CSV table of C-alpha atoms in Angstrom, one decimal:
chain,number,residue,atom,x,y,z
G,127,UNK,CA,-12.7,-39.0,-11.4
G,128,UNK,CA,-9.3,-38.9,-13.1
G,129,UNK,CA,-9.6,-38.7,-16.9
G,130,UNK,CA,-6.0,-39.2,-19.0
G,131,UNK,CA,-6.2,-35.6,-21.4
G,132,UNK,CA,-2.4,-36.5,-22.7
G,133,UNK,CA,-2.3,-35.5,-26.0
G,134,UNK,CA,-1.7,-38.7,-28.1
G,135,UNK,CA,1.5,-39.2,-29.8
G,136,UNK,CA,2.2,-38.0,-33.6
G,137,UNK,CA,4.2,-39.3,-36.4
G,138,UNK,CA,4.8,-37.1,-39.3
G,139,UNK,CA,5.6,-40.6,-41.4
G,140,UNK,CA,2.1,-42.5,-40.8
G,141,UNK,CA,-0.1,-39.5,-40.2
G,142,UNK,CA,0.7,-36.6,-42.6
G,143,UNK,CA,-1.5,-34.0,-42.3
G,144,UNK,CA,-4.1,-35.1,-40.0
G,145,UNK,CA,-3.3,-35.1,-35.7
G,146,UNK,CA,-5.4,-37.2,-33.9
G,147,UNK,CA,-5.6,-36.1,-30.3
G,148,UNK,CA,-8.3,-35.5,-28.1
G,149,UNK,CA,-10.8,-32.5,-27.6
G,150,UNK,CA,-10.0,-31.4,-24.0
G,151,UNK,CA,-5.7,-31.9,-25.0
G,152,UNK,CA,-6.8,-29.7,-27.9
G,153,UNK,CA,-8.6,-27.2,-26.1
G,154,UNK,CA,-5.8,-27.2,-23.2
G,155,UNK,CA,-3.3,-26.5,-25.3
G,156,UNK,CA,-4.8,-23.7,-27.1
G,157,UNK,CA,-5.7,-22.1,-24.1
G,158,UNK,CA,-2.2,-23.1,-22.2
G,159,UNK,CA,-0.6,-21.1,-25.3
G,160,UNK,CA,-2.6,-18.1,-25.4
G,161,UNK,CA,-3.3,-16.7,-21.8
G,162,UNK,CA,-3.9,-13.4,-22.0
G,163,UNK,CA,-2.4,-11.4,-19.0
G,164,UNK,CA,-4.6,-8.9,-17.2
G,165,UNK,CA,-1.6,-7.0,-15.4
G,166,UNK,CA,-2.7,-6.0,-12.4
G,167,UNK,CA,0.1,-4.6,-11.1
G,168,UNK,CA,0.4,-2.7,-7.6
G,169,UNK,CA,3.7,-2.3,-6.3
G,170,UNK,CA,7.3,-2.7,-6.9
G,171,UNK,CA,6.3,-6.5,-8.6
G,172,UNK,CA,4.9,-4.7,-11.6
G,173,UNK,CA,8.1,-3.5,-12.8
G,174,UNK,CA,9.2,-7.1,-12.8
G,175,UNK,CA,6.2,-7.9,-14.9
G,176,UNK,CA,7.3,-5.1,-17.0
G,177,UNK,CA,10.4,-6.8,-17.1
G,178,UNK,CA,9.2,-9.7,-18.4
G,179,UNK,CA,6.7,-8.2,-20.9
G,180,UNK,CA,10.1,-6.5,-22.5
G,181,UNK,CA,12.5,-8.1,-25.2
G,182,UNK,CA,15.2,-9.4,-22.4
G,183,UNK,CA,13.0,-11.9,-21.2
G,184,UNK,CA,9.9,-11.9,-23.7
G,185,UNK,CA,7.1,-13.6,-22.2
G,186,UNK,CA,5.3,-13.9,-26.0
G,187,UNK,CA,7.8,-16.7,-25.8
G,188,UNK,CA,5.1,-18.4,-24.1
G,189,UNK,CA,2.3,-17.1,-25.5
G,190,UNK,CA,1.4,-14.7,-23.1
G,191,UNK,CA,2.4,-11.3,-24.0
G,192,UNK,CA,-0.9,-9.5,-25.2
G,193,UNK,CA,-1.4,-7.7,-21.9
G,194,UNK,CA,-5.4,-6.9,-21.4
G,195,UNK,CA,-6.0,-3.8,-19.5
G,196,UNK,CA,-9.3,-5.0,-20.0
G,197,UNK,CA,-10.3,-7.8,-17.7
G,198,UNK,CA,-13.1,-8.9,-20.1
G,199,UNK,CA,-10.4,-9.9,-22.7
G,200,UNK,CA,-8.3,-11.4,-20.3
G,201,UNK,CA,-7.8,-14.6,-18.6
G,202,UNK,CA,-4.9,-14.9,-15.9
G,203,UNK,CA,-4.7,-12.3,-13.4
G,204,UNK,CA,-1.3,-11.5,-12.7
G,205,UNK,CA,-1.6,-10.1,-8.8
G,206,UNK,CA,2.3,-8.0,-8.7
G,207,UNK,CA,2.5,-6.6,-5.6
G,208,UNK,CA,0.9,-5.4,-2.3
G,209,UNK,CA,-2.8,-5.5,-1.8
G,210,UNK,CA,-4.1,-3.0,0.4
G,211,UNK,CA,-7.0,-3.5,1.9
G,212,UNK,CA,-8.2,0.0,-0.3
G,213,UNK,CA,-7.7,-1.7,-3.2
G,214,UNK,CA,-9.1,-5.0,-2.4
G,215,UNK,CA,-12.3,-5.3,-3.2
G,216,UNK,CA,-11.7,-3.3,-6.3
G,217,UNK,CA,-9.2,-6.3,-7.5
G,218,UNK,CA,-12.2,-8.7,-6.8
G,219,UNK,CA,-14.1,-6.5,-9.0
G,220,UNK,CA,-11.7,-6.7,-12.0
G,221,UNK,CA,-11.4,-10.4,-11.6
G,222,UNK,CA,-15.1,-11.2,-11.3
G,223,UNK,CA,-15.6,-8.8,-14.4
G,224,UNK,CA,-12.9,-11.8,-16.6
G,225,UNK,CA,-14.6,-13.9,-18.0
G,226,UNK,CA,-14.2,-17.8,-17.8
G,227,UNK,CA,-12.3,-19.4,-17.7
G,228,UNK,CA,-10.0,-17.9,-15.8
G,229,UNK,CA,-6.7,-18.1,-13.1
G,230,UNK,CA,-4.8,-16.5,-10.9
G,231,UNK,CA,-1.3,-15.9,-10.3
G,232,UNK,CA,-0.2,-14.6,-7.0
G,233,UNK,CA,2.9,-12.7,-7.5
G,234,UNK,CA,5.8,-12.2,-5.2
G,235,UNK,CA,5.2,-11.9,-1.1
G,236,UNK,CA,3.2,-9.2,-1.1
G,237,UNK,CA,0.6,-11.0,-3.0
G,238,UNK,CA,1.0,-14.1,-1.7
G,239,UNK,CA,0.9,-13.5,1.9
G,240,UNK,CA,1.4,-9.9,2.7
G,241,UNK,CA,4.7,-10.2,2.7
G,242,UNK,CA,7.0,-8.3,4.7
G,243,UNK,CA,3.5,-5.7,5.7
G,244,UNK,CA,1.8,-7.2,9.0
G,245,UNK,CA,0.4,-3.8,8.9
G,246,UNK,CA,-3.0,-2.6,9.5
G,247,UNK,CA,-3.1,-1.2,6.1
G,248,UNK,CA,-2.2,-4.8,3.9
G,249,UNK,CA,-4.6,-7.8,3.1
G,250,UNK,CA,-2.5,-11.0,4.3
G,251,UNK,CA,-2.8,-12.2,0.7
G,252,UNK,CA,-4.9,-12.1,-2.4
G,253,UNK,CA,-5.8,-15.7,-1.9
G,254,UNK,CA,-8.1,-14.3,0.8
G,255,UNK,CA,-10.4,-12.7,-2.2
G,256,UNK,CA,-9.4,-15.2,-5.3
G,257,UNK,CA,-8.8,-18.6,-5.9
G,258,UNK,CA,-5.1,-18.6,-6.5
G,259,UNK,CA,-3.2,-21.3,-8.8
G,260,UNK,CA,0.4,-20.3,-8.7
G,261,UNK,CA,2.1,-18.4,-6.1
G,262,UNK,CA,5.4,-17.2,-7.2
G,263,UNK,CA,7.8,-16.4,-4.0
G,264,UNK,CA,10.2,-13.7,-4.2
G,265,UNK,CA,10.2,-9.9,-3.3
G,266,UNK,CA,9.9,-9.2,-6.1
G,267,UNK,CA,10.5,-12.7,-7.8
G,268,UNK,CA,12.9,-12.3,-11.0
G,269,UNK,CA,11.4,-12.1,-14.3
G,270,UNK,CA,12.7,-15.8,-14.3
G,271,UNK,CA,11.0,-16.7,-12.0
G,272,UNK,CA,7.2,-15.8,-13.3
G,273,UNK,CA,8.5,-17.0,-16.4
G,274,UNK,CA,8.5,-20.5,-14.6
G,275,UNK,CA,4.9,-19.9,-12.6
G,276,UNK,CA,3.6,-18.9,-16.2
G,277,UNK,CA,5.0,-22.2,-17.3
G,278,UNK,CA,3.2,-24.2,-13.5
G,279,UNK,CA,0.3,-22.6,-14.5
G,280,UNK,CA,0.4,-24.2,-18.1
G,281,UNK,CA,1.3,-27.4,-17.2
G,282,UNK,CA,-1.5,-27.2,-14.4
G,283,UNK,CA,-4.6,-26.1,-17.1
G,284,UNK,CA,-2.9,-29.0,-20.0
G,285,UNK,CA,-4.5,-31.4,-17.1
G,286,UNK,CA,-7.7,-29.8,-16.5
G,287,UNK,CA,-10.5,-31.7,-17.8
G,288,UNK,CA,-12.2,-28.6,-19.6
G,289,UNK,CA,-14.6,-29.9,-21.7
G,290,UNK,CA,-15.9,-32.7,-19.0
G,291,UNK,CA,-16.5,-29.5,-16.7
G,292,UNK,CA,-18.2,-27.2,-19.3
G,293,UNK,CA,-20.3,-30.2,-20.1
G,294,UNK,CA,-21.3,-30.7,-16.6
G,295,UNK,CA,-21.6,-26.8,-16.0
G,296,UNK,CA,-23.9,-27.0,-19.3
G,297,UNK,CA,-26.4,-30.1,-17.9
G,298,UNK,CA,-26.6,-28.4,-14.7
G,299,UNK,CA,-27.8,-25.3,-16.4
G,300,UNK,CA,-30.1,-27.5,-18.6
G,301,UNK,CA,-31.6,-29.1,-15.6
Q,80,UNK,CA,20.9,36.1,5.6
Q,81,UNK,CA,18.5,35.1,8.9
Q,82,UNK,CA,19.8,31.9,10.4
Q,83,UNK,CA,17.8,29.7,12.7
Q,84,UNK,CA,18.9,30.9,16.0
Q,85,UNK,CA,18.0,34.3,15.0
Q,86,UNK,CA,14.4,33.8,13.6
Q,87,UNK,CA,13.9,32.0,16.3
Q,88,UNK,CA,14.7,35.1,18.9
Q,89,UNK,CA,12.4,36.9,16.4
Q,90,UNK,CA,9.6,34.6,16.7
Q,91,UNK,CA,10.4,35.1,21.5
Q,92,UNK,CA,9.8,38.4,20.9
Q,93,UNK,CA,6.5,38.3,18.8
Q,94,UNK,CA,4.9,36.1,20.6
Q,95,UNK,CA,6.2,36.5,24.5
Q,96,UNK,CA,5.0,33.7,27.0
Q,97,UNK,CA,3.2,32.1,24.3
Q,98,UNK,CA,6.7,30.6,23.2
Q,99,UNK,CA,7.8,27.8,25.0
Q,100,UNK,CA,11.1,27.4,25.3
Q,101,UNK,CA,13.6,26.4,21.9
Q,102,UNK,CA,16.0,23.0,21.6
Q,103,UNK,CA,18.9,22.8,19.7
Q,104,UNK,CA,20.0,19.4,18.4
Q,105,UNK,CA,22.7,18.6,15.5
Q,106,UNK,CA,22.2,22.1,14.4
Q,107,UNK,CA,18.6,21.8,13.8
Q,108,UNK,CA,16.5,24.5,15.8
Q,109,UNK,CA,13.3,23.2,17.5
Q,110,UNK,CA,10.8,26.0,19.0
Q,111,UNK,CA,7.4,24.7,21.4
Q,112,UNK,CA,4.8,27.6,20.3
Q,113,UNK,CA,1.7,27.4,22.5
Q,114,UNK,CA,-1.8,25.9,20.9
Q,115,UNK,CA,-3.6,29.4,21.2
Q,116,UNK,CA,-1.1,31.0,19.2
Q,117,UNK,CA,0.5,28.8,16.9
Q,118,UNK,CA,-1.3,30.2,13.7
Q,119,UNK,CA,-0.6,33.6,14.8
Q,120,UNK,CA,3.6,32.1,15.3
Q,121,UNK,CA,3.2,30.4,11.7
Q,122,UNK,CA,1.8,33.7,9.7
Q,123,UNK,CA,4.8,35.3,11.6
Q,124,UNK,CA,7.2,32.8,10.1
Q,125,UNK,CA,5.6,32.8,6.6
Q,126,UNK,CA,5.1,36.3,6.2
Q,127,UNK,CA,7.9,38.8,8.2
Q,128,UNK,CA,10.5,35.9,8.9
Q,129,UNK,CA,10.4,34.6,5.2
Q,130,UNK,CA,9.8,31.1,5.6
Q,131,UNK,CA,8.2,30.4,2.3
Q,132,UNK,CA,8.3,26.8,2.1
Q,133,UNK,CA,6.6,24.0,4.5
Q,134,UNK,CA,8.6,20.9,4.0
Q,135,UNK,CA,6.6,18.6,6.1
Q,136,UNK,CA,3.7,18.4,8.6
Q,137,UNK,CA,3.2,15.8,10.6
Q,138,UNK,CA,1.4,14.3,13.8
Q,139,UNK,CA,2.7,12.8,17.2
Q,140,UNK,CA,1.3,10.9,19.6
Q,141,UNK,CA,3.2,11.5,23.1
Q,142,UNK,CA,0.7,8.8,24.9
Q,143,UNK,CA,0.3,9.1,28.7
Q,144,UNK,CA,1.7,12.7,28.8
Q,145,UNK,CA,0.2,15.8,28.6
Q,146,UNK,CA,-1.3,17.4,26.1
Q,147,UNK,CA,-1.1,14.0,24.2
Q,148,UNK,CA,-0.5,15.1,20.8
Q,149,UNK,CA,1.9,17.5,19.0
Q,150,UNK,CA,1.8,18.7,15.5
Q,151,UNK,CA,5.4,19.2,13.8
Q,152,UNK,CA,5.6,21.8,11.2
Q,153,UNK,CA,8.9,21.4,9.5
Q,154,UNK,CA,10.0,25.3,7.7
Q,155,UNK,CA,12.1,26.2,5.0
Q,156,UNK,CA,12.8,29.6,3.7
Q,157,UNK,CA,14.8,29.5,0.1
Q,158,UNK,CA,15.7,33.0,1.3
Q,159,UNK,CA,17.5,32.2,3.5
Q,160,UNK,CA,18.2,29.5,3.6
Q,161,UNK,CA,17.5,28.0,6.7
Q,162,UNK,CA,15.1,25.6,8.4
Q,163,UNK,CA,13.0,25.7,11.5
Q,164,UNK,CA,11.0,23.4,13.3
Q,165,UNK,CA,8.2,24.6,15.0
Q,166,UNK,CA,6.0,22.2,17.1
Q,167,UNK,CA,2.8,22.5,19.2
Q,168,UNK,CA,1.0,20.2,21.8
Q,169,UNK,CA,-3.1,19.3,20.7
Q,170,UNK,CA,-5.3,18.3,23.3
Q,171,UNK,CA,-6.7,15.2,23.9
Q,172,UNK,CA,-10.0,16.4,24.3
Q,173,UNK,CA,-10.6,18.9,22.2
Q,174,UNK,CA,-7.7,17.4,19.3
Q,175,UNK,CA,-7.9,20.7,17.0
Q,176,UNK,CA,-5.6,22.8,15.6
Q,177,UNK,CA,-6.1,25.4,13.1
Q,178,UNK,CA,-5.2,24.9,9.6
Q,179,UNK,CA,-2.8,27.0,7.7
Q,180,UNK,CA,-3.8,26.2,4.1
Q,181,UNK,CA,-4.4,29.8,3.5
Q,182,UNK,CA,-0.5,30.0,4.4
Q,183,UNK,CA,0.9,27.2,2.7
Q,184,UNK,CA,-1.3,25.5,0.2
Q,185,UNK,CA,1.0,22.1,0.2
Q,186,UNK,CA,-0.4,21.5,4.0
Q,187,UNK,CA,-3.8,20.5,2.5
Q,188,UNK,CA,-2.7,17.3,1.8
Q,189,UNK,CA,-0.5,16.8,4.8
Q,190,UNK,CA,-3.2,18.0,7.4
Q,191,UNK,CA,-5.5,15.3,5.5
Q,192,UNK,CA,-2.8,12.6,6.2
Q,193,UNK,CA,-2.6,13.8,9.8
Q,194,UNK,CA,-6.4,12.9,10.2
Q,195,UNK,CA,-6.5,10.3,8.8
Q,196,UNK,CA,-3.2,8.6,11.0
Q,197,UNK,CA,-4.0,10.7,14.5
Q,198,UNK,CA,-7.8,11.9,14.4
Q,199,UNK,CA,-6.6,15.6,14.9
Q,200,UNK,CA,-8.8,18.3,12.9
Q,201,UNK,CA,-7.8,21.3,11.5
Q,202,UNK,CA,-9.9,23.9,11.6
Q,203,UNK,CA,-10.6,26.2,8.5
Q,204,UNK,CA,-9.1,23.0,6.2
Q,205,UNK,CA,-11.2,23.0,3.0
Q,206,UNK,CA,-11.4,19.5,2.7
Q,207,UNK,CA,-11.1,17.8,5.8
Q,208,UNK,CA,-11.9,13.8,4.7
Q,209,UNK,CA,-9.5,11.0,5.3
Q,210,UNK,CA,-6.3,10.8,2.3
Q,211,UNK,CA,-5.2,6.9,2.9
Q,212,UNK,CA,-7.7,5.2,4.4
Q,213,UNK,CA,-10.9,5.2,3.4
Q,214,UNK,CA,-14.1,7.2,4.1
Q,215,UNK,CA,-15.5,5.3,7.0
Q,216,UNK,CA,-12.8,3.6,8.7
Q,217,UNK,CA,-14.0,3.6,12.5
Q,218,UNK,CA,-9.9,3.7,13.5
Q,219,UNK,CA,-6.9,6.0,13.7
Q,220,UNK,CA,-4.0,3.8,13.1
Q,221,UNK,CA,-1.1,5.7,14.2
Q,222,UNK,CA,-1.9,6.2,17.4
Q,223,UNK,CA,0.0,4.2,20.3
Q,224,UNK,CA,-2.8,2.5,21.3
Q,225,UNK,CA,-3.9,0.9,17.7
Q,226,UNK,CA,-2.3,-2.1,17.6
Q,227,UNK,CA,0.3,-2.4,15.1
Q,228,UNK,CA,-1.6,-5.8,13.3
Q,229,UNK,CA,-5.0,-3.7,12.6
Q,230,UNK,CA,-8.6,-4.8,13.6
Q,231,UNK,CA,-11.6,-5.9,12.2
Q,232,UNK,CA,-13.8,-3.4,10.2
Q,233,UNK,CA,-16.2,-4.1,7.8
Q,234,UNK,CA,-17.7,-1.3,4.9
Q,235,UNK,CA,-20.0,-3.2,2.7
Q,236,UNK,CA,-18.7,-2.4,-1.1
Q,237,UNK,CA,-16.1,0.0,-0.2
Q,238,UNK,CA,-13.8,-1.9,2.2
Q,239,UNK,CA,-12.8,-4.2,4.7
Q,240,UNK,CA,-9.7,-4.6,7.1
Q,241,UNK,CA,-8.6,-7.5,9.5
Q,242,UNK,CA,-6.0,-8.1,12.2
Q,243,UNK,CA,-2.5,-9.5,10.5
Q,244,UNK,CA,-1.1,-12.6,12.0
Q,245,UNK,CA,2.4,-11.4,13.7
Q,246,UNK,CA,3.6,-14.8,14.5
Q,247,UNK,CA,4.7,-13.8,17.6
Q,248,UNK,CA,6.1,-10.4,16.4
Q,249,UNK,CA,6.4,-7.4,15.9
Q,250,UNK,CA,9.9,-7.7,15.7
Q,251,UNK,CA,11.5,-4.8,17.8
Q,252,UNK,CA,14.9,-3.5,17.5
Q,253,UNK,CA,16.5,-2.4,20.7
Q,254,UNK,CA,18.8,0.5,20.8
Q,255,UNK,CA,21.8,-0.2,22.3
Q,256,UNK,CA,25.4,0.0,21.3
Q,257,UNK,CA,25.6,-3.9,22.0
Q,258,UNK,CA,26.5,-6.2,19.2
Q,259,UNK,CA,24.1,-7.0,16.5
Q,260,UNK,CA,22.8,-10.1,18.3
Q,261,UNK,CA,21.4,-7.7,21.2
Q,262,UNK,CA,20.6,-5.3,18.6
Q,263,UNK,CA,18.5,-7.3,16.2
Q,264,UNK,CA,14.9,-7.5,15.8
Q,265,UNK,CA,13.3,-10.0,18.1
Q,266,UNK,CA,9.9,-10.7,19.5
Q,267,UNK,CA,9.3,-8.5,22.8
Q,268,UNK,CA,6.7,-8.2,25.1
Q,269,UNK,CA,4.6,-5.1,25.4
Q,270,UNK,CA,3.0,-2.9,28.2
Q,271,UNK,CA,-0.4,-2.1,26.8
């Protein structure tokens, strides 16, 4: 089931002070503005991150620059670099510890598919462990260039029907 | 000032038949020390021959030869300034060598490392656990017979491992003096 969550258009002249929109637009775009970062960073794609974090690219631009090194405060997982199969299960850990709602970026190769490691030692991508919503290609991808997943991912939760699912969620606890 | 060539003559004379012959390549000194008495050559090296620094240890795996395994220990003396590479063969079987931590404390980590990729113990080692993979990985992944896209292994809450796809690799580069297209990587078969 489809549901339209566009916001609904504005005029300054008729409406003044009052917006009219609906809840789940409203609730998209707050969250879509504010997604706190949990940087988990592992290999050469962090510095990128880092990158973008810093005032050259400035990813507060978009709302996302309070980096949580605490996944309870967080909401997008930004996967940078390789996963190892040592460090896998402790990544799952982190992300199950966010709370919800919450998404995942797979950064660069590495963290996409393994990337240039069909090795022993490398998971063949995080989206083995986590429901991924972006993948950003790249190794690693230009600050640029998560910049513009950053800016997928935000289009892709404006058309999430969030309240529709946390009602459902909500009954199915009920019941 | 001791060169190479001459602390290597040193090292003939300590040891006798127990030293098994020296190679010379690009001005880097090589020297085969039996197993029984390479602890006994290394104490020589560290303490009368002056070589204070070990640079590197590390593991081979000489498959289908015998013994199948050698242990490189690359020396250094700031003394004088001049390296020397002394290697032994490890048996298959036994796959033991002692440790010389006591000699050079930095070879407490490399001996781990060596473990952990080839499965050869070092006796006397403090510490002797795995240093990359984790505790309870059934393989050793360096060795020639591990293939090079993993295998399966499951540890409930620590971790698990799985083949890679290789998509028909891995992608081989052959050494020949051939132009690039000859020399590139491509997909080869294998005798296994």
């Amino acid at each position: 089931m489809a549901t339209e969550t566009a916001p609904a258009a504005y005029d300054s002249k008729i409406e003044g002070n009052i917006i009219f929109t609906r809840l789940d637009a409203a609730i998209n775009w707050m969250r879509s503005n504010s997604l706190w970062p949990m940087p988990m960073g592992l290999a050469c794609c962090a510095i990128e991150l880092m990158a973008t974090g810093a005032s050259r690219f400035d990813i507060s631009r978009f709302g996302a620059e309070v980096m949580r090194f605490s996944p309870r405060q967080s909401d997008v997982m930004i996967v940078a670099g390789t996963v190892t199969y040592k460090m896998a299960l402790a990544v799952k850990r982190i992300y199950d510890q966010m709370p919800e709602p919450k998404w995942v970026i797979a950064m660069g190769a590495c963290a996409s598919s393994g990337g240039m490691y069909r090795s022993y030692a490398v998971l063949q991508g995080i989206d083995h462990l986590l429901p991924v919503d972006v993948y950003i290609s790249g190794c690693p991808p230009r600050p640029e260039a998560l910049l513009e997943g950053l800016m997928r991912l935000q289009g892709k939760i404006a058309e999430e029907n969030s309240l529709i699912a946390q009602k459902r969620e909500l009954l199915e606890e009920i019941s | 000032m001791m060169d190479a060539a001459e602390a290597s003559k040193k090292l003939e004379q300590e040891l006798g038949n127990d030293f098994q012959g020296i190679t010379s390549f690009r001005d880097e000194v090589s020297v085969q020390v039996s197993s029984e008495r390479i602890k006994e050559a290394l104490a020589f090296c560290r303490k009368t021959l002056g070589f204070d620094y070990l640079v590197d240890l590390s593991g081979v795996d000489n498959m289908n030869e015998q013994p199948r395994y050698e242990v490189v220990y690359e020396l250094y003396s700031y003394e004088h300034g001049c390296h020397l590479r002394v290697k032994t063969g490890v048996d298959e079987a036994e796959r033991e060598v002692p440790s010389v931590v006591d000699l050079w404390p930095t070879a407490n980590w490399h001996e781990r490392e060596a473990y952990d990729m080839f499965g050869v113990t070092f006796k006397g080692h403090p510490d002797m656990r795995r240093i990359l993979m984790w505790e309870g990985y059934p393989y050793f992944p360096l060795r020639k017979d591990f293939p090079l896209a993993g295998k399966q292994s499951e540890m409930p809450d620590v971790a698990f491992s799985d083949s890679a796809p290789l998509e028909g690799g891995p992608f081989v580069t052959s050494p020949t003096s051939a132009g690039t297209d000859k020399r590139e990587p491509r997909s080869r078969e294998f005798d296994s």
